[in-house]
CSV table of C-alpha atoms in Angstrom, one decimal:
chain,number,residue,atom,x,y,z
A,1,ASP,CA,17.6,-2.4,-9.4
A,2,VAL,CA,17.1,1.0,-11.0
A,3,LYS,CA,20.3,3.0,-11.0
A,4,VAL,CA,20.4,6.7,-11.4
A,5,THR,CA,23.9,8.0,-11.4
A,6,GLN,CA,24.9,11.7,-11.0
A,7,SER,CA,28.4,12.5,-12.1
A,8,SER,CA,29.6,14.4,-9.0
A,9,ARG,CA,28.7,14.2,-5.3
A,10,TYR,CA,30.3,17.5,-4.6
A,11,LEU,CA,31.2,20.4,-6.9
A,12,VAL,CA,32.6,23.8,-6.3
A,13,LYS,CA,32.5,26.5,-9.0
A,14,ARG,CA,32.9,30.2,-9.3
A,15,THR,CA,30.4,32.9,-10.1
A,16,GLY,CA,29.9,33.3,-13.8
A,17,GLU,CA,31.1,29.9,-14.7
A,18,LYS,CA,29.1,27.6,-17.0
A,19,VAL,CA,28.3,24.5,-15.0
A,20,PHE,CA,27.2,21.0,-16.2
A,21,LEU,CA,25.5,18.5,-14.0
A,22,GLU,CA,25.2,15.1,-15.6
A,23,CYS,CA,22.7,12.3,-14.9
A,24,VAL,CA,22.5,8.8,-16.3
A,25,GLN,CA,19.8,6.2,-15.8
A,26,ASP,CA,20.0,2.5,-16.8
A,27,MET,CA,16.3,1.5,-16.8
A,28,ASP,CA,15.2,2.9,-20.2
A,29,HIS,CA,12.8,5.3,-18.4
A,30,GLU,CA,10.9,7.7,-20.5
A,31,ASN,CA,10.9,10.6,-18.0
A,32,MET,CA,13.8,12.3,-16.3
A,33,PHE,CA,13.7,15.2,-13.9
A,34,TRP,CA,16.0,17.7,-12.2
A,35,TYR,CA,15.2,19.1,-8.7
A,36,ARG,CA,16.9,21.4,-6.3
A,37,GLN,CA,16.6,20.7,-2.6
A,38,ASP,CA,17.0,23.5,-0.1
A,39,PRO,CA,16.3,23.4,3.7
A,40,GLY,CA,12.8,24.3,4.6
A,41,LEU,CA,11.7,24.3,0.9
A,42,GLY,CA,11.7,20.6,0.1
A,43,LEU,CA,12.3,19.6,-3.5
A,44,ARG,CA,11.5,22.0,-6.3
A,45,LEU,CA,11.3,20.9,-10.0
A,46,ILE,CA,13.6,22.8,-12.3
A,47,TYR,CA,13.1,21.0,-15.6
A,48,PHE,CA,11.9,17.6,-16.9
A,49,SER,CA,11.9,15.6,-20.0
A,50,TYR,CA,9.4,13.1,-21.4
A,51,ASP,CA,11.5,12.0,-24.3
A,52,VAL,CA,14.8,12.5,-26.1
A,53,LYS,CA,15.2,16.1,-27.2
A,54,MET,CA,12.1,17.1,-25.4
A,55,LYS,CA,12.1,19.4,-22.3
A,56,GLU,CA,9.6,21.2,-20.2
A,57,LYS,CA,10.0,23.9,-17.6
A,58,GLY,CA,9.3,23.1,-14.0
A,59,ASP,CA,8.6,25.5,-11.2
A,60,ILE,CA,12.0,27.2,-11.0
A,61,PRO,CA,13.6,27.1,-14.5
A,62,GLU,CA,15.2,30.6,-14.4
A,63,GLY,CA,19.0,30.5,-14.7
A,64,TYR,CA,19.0,26.8,-15.9
A,65,SER,CA,18.8,24.9,-19.1
A,66,VAL,CA,18.8,21.2,-19.9
A,67,SER,CA,19.8,18.8,-22.6
A,68,ARG,CA,18.6,15.3,-23.4
A,69,GLU,CA,20.3,14.0,-26.5
A,70,LYS,CA,20.1,10.4,-25.5
A,71,LYS,CA,17.3,8.6,-23.6
A,72,GLU,CA,19.5,7.6,-20.7
A,73,ARG,CA,21.2,11.0,-20.1
A,74,PHE,CA,19.8,14.2,-18.9
A,75,SER,CA,22.1,17.2,-18.3
A,76,LEU,CA,21.4,20.3,-16.2
A,77,ILE,CA,23.3,23.4,-17.3
A,78,LEU,CA,23.8,26.6,-15.3
A,79,GLU,CA,24.6,29.1,-18.0
A,80,SER,CA,26.3,31.6,-15.7
A,81,ALA,CA,26.4,30.4,-12.1
A,82,SER,CA,25.4,32.6,-9.3
A,83,THR,CA,25.7,32.3,-5.6
A,84,ASN,CA,22.0,31.8,-5.2
A,85,GLN,CA,22.3,28.5,-7.1
A,86,THR,CA,24.3,27.0,-4.3
A,87,SER,CA,22.2,24.0,-3.4
A,88,MET,CA,21.7,20.2,-3.6
A,89,TYR,CA,20.6,19.0,-7.0
A,90,LEU,CA,18.8,15.8,-7.4
A,91,CYS,CA,18.2,13.9,-10.7
A,92,ALA,CA,15.3,11.4,-11.0
A,93,SER,CA,13.9,9.1,-13.6
A,94,GLY,CA,10.6,7.3,-14.0
A,95,GLN,CA,8.4,5.4,-16.3
A,96,THR,CA,5.2,6.9,-17.4
A,97,SER,CA,1.7,6.2,-16.0
A,98,ASN,CA,2.2,7.6,-12.6
A,99,GLN,CA,5.0,5.3,-11.5
A,100,PRO,CA,7.4,6.3,-8.7
A,101,GLN,CA,10.5,8.2,-9.6
A,102,HIS,CA,13.9,6.9,-8.8
A,103,PHE,CA,16.6,9.3,-7.5
A,104,GLY,CA,20.3,9.7,-7.8
A,105,ASP,CA,22.6,10.4,-4.8
A,106,GLY,CA,22.5,14.2,-5.5
A,107,THR,CA,25.2,16.7,-6.2
A,108,ARG,CA,26.0,19.3,-3.6
A,109,LEU,CA,27.0,22.4,-5.6
A,110,SER,CA,28.7,25.4,-4.1
A,111,ILE,CA,29.1,28.6,-6.1
A,112,LEU,CA,31.7,30.9,-4.7
B,1,ALA,CA,-2.5,24.4,-8.2
B,2,GLN,CA,-1.7,21.4,-6.0
B,3,THR,CA,0.2,21.9,-2.7
B,4,VAL,CA,1.6,19.5,-0.2
B,5,THR,CA,2.0,20.5,3.5
B,6,GLN,CA,4.1,18.8,6.1
B,7,SER,CA,3.6,20.7,9.3
B,8,GLN,CA,6.2,18.9,11.4
B,9,PRO,CA,9.7,20.0,10.6
B,10,GLU,CA,11.3,17.7,13.1
B,11,MET,CA,10.2,14.7,15.1
B,12,SER,CA,11.9,12.2,17.4
B,13,VAL,CA,11.0,8.7,18.6
B,14,GLN,CA,12.5,6.0,20.7
B,15,GLU,CA,13.6,2.8,19.2
B,16,ALA,CA,10.8,0.2,19.0
B,17,GLU,CA,8.1,2.9,19.4
B,18,THR,CA,5.5,4.0,16.8
B,19,VAL,CA,5.6,7.4,15.2
B,20,THR,CA,3.2,9.1,12.8
B,21,LEU,CA,4.2,11.8,10.3
B,22,SER,CA,1.6,14.1,9.0
B,23,CYS,CA,0.9,15.3,5.4
B,24,THR,CA,-2.0,17.2,4.0
B,25,TYR,CA,-2.5,18.2,0.4
B,26,ASP,CA,-4.7,20.4,-1.7
B,27,THR,CA,-6.1,19.4,-5.1
B,28,SER,CA,-9.3,19.6,-7.1
B,29,GLU,CA,-8.5,16.3,-8.9
B,30,SER,CA,-10.3,13.1,-8.0
B,31,ASN,CA,-7.7,10.7,-9.2
B,32,TYR,CA,-4.0,11.0,-8.2
B,33,TYR,CA,-1.2,9.3,-6.5
B,34,LEU,CA,0.5,9.9,-3.2
B,35,PHE,CA,4.0,8.9,-2.1
B,36,TRP,CA,6.2,8.9,1.0
B,37,TYR,CA,9.9,9.1,0.2
B,38,LYS,CA,12.8,8.7,2.7
B,39,GLN,CA,16.1,10.4,2.4
B,40,PRO,CA,18.7,9.0,4.9
B,41,PRO,CA,21.8,10.9,5.8
B,42,SER,CA,23.6,9.2,2.9
B,43,ARG,CA,21.2,11.3,0.7
B,44,GLN,CA,19.7,8.9,-1.8
B,45,MET,CA,15.9,9.4,-1.9
B,46,ILE,CA,14.1,6.1,-1.5
B,47,LEU,CA,10.4,5.3,-2.1
B,48,VAL,CA,8.8,4.1,1.1
B,49,ILE,CA,5.1,3.7,0.1
B,50,ARG,CA,2.7,4.6,-2.6
B,51,GLN,CA,-1.1,5.1,-2.5
B,52,GLU,CA,-3.5,5.4,-5.3
B,53,ALA,CA,-6.4,7.8,-4.6
B,54,TYR,CA,-9.1,5.6,-6.1
B,55,LYS,CA,-8.1,2.8,-3.7
B,56,GLN,CA,-9.8,3.0,-0.4
B,57,GLN,CA,-7.6,0.5,1.3
B,58,ASN,CA,-4.6,2.0,3.1
B,59,ALA,CA,-1.2,0.9,1.7
B,60,THR,CA,1.2,-1.0,3.9
B,61,GLU,CA,4.8,-2.0,3.4
B,62,ASN,CA,6.1,-4.0,6.3
B,63,ARG,CA,6.5,-1.6,9.3
B,64,PHE,CA,5.3,1.3,7.2
B,65,SER,CA,1.6,2.1,6.7
B,66,VAL,CA,-0.5,5.1,5.7
B,67,ASN,CA,-3.7,6.6,6.9
B,68,PHE,CA,-5.3,8.0,3.7
B,69,GLN,CA,-8.3,10.2,4.3
B,70,LYS,CA,-9.4,11.4,0.9
B,71,ALA,CA,-12.2,13.7,2.0
B,72,ALA,CA,-9.9,15.4,4.5
B,73,LYS,CA,-7.0,15.4,2.0
B,74,SER,CA,-4.7,13.8,4.6
B,75,PHE,CA,-2.0,11.2,4.0
B,76,SER,CA,-0.1,10.3,7.2
B,77,LEU,CA,2.7,7.8,7.5
B,78,LYS,CA,2.9,5.5,10.5
B,79,ILE,CA,6.2,3.8,11.3
B,80,SER,CA,5.8,0.9,13.7
B,81,ASP,CA,8.7,-0.7,15.7
B,82,SER,CA,11.0,2.2,14.8
B,83,GLN,CA,14.6,1.3,14.1
B,84,LEU,CA,17.8,3.4,14.2
B,85,GLY,CA,17.9,3.0,10.4
B,86,ASP,CA,14.6,4.9,10.1
B,87,THR,CA,16.5,8.1,10.9
B,88,ALA,CA,16.0,10.3,7.8
B,89,MET,CA,14.2,13.1,6.2
B,90,TYR,CA,10.7,12.0,5.1
B,91,PHE,CA,9.0,13.7,2.2
B,92,CYS,CA,5.3,13.4,1.2
B,93,ALA,CA,4.6,13.9,-2.5
B,94,PHE,CA,1.7,14.2,-4.8
B,95,MET,CA,1.4,13.2,-8.4
B,96,HIS,CA,-1.4,13.8,-10.9
B,97,ASN,CA,-1.4,12.6,-14.4
B,98,THR,CA,1.5,14.8,-15.6
B,99,ASP,CA,4.0,12.4,-13.9
B,100,LYS,CA,5.4,15.4,-12.0
B,101,LEU,CA,5.9,15.1,-8.3
B,102,ILE,CA,5.0,17.9,-5.9
B,103,PHE,CA,6.8,17.6,-2.6
B,104,GLY,CA,6.2,18.8,0.9
B,105,THR,CA,9.0,20.5,2.8
B,106,GLY,CA,9.9,17.4,4.7
B,107,THR,CA,10.0,16.1,8.2
B,108,ARG,CA,13.3,15.2,9.9
B,109,LEU,CA,12.9,12.1,12.0
B,110,GLN,CA,15.4,11.1,14.6
B,111,VAL,CA,15.2,7.6,16.2
B,112,PHE,CA,16.9,7.4,19.5
B,113,PRO,CA,18.2,4.2,21.1
């Protein structure tokens, strides 16, 4: 079974802090994705990566950055957290060629 | 740009009954993929079913089946013999050849005993 592991289920941080969300997958997938999930808005893509050290902006990249130094790990960084970044963050991985994505359990992030 | 619309924010069904969740999408592409994902209260998103647009036959997975109407750009999910464990958020999603998923806003399904 594919395993996508997010480092924290719940996280509380303060405004202005630099926040790191970590994601690790164990299936040697090429693609990795970060989404945020908000009620009534579904899932929106923040950033994705097709390969190590490669990244591309999704639909809502403002206020975020990412890092992919190793194939299995994809980090989401909030450079200076703000209250409007309070949300559920979901990491996913997938093989190429239009294969389904596999999701982690999510991190519920609260910015106070 | 592609969009996915789920017009039913919430639905409920009695155990053992059948329920259909609606999804429409907009695209100018001819070849693409459609998915239904399920997110139970425990939160992990799980793939329910996948449909390839060039296949006319509707996909089925046990109690889950789709009604794919390409011309109408409709992709509904039918759950037969509903079970309490089917209670979840259901998301319809679209994928073109970029490997990026575009999600609808979700339908919250409650199965009652």
